[in-house]
PDB file of C-alpha atoms in Angstrom:
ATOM      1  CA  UNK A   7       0.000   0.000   0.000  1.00 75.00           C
ATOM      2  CA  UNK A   8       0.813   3.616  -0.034  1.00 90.00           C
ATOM      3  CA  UNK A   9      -1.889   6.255  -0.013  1.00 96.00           C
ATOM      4  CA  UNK A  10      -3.593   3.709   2.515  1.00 97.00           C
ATOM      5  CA  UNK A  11      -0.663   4.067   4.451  1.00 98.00           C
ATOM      6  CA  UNK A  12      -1.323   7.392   4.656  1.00 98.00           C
ATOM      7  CA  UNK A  13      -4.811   7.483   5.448  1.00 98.00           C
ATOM      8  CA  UNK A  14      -4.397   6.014   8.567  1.00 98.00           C
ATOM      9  CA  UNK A  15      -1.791   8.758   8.975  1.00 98.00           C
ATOM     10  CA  UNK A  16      -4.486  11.181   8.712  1.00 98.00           C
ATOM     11  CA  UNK A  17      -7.429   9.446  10.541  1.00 98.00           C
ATOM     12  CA  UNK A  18      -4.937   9.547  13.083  1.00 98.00           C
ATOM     13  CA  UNK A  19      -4.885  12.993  13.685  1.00 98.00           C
ATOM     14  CA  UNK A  20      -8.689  13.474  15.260  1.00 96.00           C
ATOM     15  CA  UNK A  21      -7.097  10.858  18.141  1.00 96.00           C
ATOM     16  CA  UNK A  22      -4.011  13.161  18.375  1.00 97.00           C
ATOM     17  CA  UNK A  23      -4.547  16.457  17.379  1.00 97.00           C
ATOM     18  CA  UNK A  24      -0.766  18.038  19.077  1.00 96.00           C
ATOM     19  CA  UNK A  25       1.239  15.380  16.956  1.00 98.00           C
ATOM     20  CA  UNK A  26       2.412  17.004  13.857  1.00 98.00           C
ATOM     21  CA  UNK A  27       1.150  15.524  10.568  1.00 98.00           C
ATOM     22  CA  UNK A  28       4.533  14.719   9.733  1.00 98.00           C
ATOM     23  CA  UNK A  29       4.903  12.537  13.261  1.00 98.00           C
ATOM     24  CA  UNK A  30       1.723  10.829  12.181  1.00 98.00           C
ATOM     25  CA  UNK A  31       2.809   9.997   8.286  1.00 98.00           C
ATOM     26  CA  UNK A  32       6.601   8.957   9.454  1.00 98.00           C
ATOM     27  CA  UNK A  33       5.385   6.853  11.476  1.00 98.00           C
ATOM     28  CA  UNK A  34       2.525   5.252   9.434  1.00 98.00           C
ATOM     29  CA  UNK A  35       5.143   5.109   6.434  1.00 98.00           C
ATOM     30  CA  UNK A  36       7.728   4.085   8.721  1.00 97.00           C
ATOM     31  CA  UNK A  37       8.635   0.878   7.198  1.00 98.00           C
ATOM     32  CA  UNK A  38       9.296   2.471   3.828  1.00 98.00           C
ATOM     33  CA  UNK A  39      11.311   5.423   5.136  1.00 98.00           C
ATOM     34  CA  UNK A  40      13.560   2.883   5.957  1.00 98.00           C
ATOM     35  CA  UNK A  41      13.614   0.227   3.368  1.00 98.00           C
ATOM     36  CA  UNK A  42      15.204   2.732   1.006  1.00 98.00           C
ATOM     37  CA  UNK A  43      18.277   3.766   3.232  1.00 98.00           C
ATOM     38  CA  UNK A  44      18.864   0.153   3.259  1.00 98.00           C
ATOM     39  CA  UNK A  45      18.798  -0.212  -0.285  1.00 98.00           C
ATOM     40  CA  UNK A  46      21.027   2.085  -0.865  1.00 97.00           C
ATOM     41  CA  UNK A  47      23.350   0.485   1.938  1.00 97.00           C
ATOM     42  CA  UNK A  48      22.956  -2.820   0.155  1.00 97.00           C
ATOM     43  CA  UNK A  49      21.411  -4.562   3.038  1.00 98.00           C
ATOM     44  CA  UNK A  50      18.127  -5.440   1.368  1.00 98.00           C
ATOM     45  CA  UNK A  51      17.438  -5.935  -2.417  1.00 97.00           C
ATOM     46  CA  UNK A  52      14.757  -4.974  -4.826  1.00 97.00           C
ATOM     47  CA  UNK A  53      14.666  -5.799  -9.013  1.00 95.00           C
ATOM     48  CA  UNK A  54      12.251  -4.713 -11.276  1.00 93.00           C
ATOM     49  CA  UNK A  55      11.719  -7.612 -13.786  1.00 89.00           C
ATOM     50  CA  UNK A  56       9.929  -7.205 -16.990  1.00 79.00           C
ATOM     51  CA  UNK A  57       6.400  -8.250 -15.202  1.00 71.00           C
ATOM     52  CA  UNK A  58       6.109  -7.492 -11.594  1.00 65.00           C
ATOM     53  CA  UNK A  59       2.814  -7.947  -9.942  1.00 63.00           C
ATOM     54  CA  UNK A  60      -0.910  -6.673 -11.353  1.00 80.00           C
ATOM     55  CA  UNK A  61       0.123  -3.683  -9.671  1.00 89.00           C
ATOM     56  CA  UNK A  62       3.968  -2.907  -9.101  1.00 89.00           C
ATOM     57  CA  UNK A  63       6.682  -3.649 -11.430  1.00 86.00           C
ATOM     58  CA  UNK A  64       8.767  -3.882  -8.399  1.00 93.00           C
ATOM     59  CA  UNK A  65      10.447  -7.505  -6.744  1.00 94.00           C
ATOM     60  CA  UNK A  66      11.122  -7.105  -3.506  1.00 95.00           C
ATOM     61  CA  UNK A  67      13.770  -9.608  -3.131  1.00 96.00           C
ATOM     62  CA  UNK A  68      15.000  -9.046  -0.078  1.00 97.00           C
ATOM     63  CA  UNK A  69      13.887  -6.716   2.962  1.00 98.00           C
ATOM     64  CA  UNK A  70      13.676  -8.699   6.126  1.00 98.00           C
ATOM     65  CA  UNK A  71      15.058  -5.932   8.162  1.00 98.00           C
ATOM     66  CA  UNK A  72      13.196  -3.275   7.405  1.00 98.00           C
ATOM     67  CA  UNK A  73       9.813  -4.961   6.444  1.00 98.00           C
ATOM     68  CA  UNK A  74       9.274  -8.638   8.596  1.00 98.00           C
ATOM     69  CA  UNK A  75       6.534  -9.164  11.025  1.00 98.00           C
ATOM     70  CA  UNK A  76       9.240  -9.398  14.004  1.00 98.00           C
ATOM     71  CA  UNK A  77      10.804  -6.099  13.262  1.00 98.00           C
ATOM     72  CA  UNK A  78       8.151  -4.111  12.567  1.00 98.00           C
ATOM     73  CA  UNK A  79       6.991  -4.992  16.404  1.00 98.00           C
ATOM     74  CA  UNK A  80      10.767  -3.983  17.179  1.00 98.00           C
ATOM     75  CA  UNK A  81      10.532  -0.509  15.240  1.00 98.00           C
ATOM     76  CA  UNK A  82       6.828  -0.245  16.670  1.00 98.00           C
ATOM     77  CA  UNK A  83       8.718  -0.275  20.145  1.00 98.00           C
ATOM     78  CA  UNK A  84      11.475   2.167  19.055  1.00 98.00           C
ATOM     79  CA  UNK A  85       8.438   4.370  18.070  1.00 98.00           C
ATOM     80  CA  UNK A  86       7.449   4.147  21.596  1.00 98.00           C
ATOM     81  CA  UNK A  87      10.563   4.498  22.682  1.00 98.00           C
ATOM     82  CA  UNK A  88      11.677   7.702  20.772  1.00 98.00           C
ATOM     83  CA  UNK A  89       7.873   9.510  21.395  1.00 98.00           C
ATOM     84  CA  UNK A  90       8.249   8.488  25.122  1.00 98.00           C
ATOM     85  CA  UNK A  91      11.630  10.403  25.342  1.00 98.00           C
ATOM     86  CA  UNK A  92      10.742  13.396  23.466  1.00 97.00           C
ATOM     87  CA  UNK A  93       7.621  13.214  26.454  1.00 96.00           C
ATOM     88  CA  UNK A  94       5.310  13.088  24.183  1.00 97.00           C
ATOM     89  CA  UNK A  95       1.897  11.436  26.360  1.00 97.00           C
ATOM     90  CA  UNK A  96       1.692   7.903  26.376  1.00 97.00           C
ATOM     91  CA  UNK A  97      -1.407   8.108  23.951  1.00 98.00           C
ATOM     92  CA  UNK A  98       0.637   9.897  21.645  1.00 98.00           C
ATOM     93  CA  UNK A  99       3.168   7.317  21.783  1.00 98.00           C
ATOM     94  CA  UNK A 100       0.957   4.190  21.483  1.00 98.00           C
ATOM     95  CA  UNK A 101      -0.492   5.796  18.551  1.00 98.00           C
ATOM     96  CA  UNK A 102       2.826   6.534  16.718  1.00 98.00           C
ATOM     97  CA  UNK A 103       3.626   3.076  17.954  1.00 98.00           C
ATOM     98  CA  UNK A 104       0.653   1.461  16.133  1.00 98.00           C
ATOM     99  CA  UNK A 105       0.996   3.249  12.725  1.00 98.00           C
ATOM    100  CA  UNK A 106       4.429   1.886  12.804  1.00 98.00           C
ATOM    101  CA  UNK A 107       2.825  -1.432  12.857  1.00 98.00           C
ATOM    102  CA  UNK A 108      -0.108  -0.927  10.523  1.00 98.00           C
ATOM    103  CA  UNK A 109       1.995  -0.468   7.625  1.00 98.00           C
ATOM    104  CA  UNK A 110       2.996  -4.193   8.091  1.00 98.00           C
ATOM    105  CA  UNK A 111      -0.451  -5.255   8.666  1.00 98.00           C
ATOM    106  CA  UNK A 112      -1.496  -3.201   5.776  1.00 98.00           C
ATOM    107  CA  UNK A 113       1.428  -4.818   3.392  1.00 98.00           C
ATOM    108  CA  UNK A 114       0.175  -8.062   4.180  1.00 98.00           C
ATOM    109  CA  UNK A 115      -2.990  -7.144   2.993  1.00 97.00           C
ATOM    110  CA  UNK A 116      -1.500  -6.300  -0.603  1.00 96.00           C
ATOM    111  CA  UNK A 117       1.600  -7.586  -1.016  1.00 95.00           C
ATOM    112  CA  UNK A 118       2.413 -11.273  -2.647  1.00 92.00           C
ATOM    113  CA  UNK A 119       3.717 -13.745  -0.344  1.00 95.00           C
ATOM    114  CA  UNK A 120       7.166 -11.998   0.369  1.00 96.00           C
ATOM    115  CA  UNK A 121       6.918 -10.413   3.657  1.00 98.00           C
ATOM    116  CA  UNK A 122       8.864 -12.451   6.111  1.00 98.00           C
ATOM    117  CA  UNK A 123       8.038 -13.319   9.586  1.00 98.00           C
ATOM    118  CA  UNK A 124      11.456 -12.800  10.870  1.00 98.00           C
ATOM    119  CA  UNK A 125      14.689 -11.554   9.371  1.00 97.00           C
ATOM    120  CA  UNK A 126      16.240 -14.605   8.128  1.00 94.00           C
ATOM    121  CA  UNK A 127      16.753 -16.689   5.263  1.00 87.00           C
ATOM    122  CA  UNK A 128      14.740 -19.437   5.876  1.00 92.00           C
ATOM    123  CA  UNK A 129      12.240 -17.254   7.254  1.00 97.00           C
ATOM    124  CA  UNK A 130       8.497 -18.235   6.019  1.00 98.00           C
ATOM    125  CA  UNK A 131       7.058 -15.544   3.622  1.00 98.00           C
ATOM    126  CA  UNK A 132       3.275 -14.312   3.851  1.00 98.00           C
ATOM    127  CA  UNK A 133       0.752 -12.033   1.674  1.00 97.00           C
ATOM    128  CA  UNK A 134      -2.688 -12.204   0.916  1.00 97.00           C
ATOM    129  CA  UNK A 135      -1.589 -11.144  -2.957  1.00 94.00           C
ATOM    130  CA  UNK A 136      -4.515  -8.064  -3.280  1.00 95.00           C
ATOM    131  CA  UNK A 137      -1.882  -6.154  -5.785  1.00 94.00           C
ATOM    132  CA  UNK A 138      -2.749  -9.387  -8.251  1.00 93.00           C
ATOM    133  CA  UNK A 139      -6.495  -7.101  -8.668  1.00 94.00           C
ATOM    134  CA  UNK A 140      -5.185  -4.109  -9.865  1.00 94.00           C
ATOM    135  CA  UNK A 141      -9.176  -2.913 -10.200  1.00 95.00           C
ATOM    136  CA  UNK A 142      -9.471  -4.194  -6.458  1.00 96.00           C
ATOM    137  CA  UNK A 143      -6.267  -2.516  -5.110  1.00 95.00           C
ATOM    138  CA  UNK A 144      -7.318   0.759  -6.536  1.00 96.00           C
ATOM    139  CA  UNK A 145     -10.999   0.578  -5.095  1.00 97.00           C
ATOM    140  CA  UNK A 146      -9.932  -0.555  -1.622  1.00 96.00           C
ATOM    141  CA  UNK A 147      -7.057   2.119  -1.488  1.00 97.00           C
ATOM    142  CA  UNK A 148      -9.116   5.115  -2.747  1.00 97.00           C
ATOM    143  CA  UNK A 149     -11.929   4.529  -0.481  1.00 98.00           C
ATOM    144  CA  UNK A 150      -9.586   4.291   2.478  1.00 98.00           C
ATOM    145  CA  UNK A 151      -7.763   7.470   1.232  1.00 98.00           C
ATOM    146  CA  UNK A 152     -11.203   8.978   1.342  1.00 98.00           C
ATOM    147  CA  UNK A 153     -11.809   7.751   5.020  1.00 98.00           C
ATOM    148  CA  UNK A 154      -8.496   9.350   6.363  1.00 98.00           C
ATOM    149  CA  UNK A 155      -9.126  12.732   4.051  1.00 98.00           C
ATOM    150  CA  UNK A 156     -12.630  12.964   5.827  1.00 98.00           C
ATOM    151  CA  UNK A 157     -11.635  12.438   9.292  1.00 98.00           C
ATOM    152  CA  UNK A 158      -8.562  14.566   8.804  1.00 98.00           C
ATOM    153  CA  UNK A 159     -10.447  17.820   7.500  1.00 98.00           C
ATOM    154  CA  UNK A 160     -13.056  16.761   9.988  1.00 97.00           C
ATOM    155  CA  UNK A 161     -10.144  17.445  12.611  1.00 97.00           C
ATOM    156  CA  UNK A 162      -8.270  20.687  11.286  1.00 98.00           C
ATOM    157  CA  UNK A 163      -9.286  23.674   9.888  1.00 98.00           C
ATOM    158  CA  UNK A 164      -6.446  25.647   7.814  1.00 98.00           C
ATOM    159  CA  UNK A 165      -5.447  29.051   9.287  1.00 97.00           C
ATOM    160  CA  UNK A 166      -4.798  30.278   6.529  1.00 98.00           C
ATOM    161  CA  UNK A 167      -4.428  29.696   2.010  1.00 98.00           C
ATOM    162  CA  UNK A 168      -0.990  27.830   2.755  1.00 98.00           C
ATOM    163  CA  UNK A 169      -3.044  25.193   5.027  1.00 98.00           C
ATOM    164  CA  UNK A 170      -5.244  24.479   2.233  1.00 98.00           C
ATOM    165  CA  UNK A 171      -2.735  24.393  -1.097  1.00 98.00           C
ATOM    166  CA  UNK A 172      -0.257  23.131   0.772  1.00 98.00           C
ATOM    167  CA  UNK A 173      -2.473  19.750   2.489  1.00 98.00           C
ATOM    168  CA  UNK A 174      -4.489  19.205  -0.826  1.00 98.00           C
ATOM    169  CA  UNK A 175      -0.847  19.285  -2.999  1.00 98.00           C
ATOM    170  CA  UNK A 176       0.550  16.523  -0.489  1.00 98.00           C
ATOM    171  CA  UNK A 177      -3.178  14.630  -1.050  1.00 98.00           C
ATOM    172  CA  UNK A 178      -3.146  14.939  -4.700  1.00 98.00           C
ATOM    173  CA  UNK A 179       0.655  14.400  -5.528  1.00 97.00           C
ATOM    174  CA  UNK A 180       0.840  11.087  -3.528  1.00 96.00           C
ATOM    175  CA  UNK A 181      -2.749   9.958  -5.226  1.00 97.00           C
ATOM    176  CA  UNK A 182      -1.495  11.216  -8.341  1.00 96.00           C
ATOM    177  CA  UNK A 183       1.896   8.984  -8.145  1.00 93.00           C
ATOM    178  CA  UNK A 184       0.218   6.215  -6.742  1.00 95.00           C
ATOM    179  CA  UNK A 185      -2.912   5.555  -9.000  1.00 95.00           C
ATOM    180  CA  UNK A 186      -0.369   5.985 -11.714  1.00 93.00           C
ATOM    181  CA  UNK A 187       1.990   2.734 -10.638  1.00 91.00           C
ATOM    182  CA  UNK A 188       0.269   0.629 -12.858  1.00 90.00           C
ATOM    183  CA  UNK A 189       0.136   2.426 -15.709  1.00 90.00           C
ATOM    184  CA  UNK A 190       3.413   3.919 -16.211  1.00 87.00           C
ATOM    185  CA  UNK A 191       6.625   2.470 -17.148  1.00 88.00           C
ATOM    186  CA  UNK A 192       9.073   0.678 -14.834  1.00 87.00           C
ATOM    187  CA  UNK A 193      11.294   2.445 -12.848  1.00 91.00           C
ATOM    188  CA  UNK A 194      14.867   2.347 -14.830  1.00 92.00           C
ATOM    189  CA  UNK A 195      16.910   0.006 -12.534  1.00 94.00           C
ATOM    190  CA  UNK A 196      17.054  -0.964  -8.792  1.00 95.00           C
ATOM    191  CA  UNK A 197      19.446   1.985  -7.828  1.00 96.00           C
ATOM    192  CA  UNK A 198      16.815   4.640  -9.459  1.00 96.00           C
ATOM    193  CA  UNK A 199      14.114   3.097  -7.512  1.00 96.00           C
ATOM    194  CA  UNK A 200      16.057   3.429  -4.000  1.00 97.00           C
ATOM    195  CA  UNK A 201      17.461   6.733  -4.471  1.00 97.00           C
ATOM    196  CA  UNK A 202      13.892   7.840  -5.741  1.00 96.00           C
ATOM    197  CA  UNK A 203      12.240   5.931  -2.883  1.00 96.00           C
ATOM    198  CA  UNK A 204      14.619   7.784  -0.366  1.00 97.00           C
ATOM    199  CA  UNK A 205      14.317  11.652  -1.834  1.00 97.00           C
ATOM    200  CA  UNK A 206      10.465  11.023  -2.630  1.00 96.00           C
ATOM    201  CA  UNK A 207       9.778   9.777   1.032  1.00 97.00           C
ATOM    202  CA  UNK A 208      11.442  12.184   3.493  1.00 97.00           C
ATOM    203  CA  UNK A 209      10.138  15.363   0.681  1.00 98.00           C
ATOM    204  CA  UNK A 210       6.336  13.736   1.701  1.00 98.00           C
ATOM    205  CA  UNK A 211       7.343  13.710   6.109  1.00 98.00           C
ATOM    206  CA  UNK A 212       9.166  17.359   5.326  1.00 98.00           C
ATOM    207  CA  UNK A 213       5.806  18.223   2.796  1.00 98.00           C
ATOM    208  CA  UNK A 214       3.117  16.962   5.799  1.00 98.00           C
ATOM    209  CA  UNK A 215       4.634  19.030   8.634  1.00 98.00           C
ATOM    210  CA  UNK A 216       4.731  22.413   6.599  1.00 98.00           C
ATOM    211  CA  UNK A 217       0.723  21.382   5.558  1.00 98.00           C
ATOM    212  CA  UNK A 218      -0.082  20.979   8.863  1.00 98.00           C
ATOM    213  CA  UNK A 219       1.565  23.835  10.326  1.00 98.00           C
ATOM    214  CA  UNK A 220      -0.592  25.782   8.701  1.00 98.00           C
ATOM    215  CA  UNK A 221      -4.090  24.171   9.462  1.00 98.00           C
ATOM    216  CA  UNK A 222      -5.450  24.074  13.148  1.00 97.00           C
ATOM    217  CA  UNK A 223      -7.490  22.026  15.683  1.00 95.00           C
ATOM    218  CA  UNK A 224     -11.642  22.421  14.985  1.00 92.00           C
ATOM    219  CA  UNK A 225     -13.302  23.262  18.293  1.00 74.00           C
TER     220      UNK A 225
END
């Protein structure tokens, strides 16, 4: 997934209204803020064969560090862990905590059976295969989009033109580069896709805090 990572992102907001936008999206996208650093480290692999998936072009080959069931419960406690020293509440943290982990539940939802229960080799590998239904993955992920849009302007109120160009350009960018996967070409090589991934990612955390600097609590 990827704007359904971010709609729980912004659902999350009306629970937490002091967390920053950009708290609640690096943490929901937490997984894939990573995965990219380790690309480009060479820890974890990715190809892009000539047919991917219904939906992605991508392989991920190998990402057991950033994207198994085991560490995303360890990087859901280092959530905890960083919120709880920066003394944020404890309902802030266990939210940023339990983004960190919905993007793994989420990716099992979508992804073909390559997630890995544990960082190893022999590790067994799990997905329920929705990007197969390219029709099906952009129906569920639009409508949960929606959802987090709704309860996000149902939370926040921009203070002033900034709060509303600025949040609608970070909705309609990422739709606009997501609902697009399947229909452009395939990324150029491996390295293009982490460096991409990498830029493209921390621009989107950097992107949501200036939005929702400008926008305020309703009521």
């Amino acid at each position: 997934m990827f704007v359904g990572h971010t709609a729980l992102a912004l659902a999350a907001k009306r629970r937490t209204p002091k967390l920053s936008l950009a708290w609640l999206f690096a943490a929901a996208a937490g997984l894939d803020l990573l995965w990219p650093i380790l690309l480009v480290l060479g820890v974890e692999r990715v190809s892009v064969p000539p047919n991917g998936t219904g939906f992605t072009r991508l392989v991920f080959d190998s990402y057991p560090w950033s994207h198994s069931l085991v560490m995303a419960m360890v990087w859901s406690g280092v959530a905890f862990g960083i919120a709880t020293v920066l003394k944020r509440t404890r309902g802030e943290a266990v939210m940023l905590a339990l983004l960190v982990f919905s993007h793994w539940a989420l990716d099992f939802l979508t992804h073909v059976s390559d997630l890995p229960l544990w960082p190893s080799l022999n590790a067994p590998q799990v997905g329920l295969r929705l990007w197969d239904h390219t029709g099906a993955t952009l129906a569920l992920e639009t409508l949960l989009f929606g959802w987090g849009l709704w309860h996000y302007t149902r939370a926040t109120r921009p203070r002033d033109r900034t709060g509303v160009y600025a949040f609608w350009g970070f909705a309609l960018v990422q739709f606009g580069l997501w609902a697009g996967t399947p229909f452009g070409p395939p990324p150029p090589s491996a390295v293009a896709v982490a460096w991409s991934s990498l830029v493209a990612m921390w621009l989107l955390v950097a992107w949501a805090g200036w939005a929702d600097r400008h926008r305020e609590p309703r009521g």
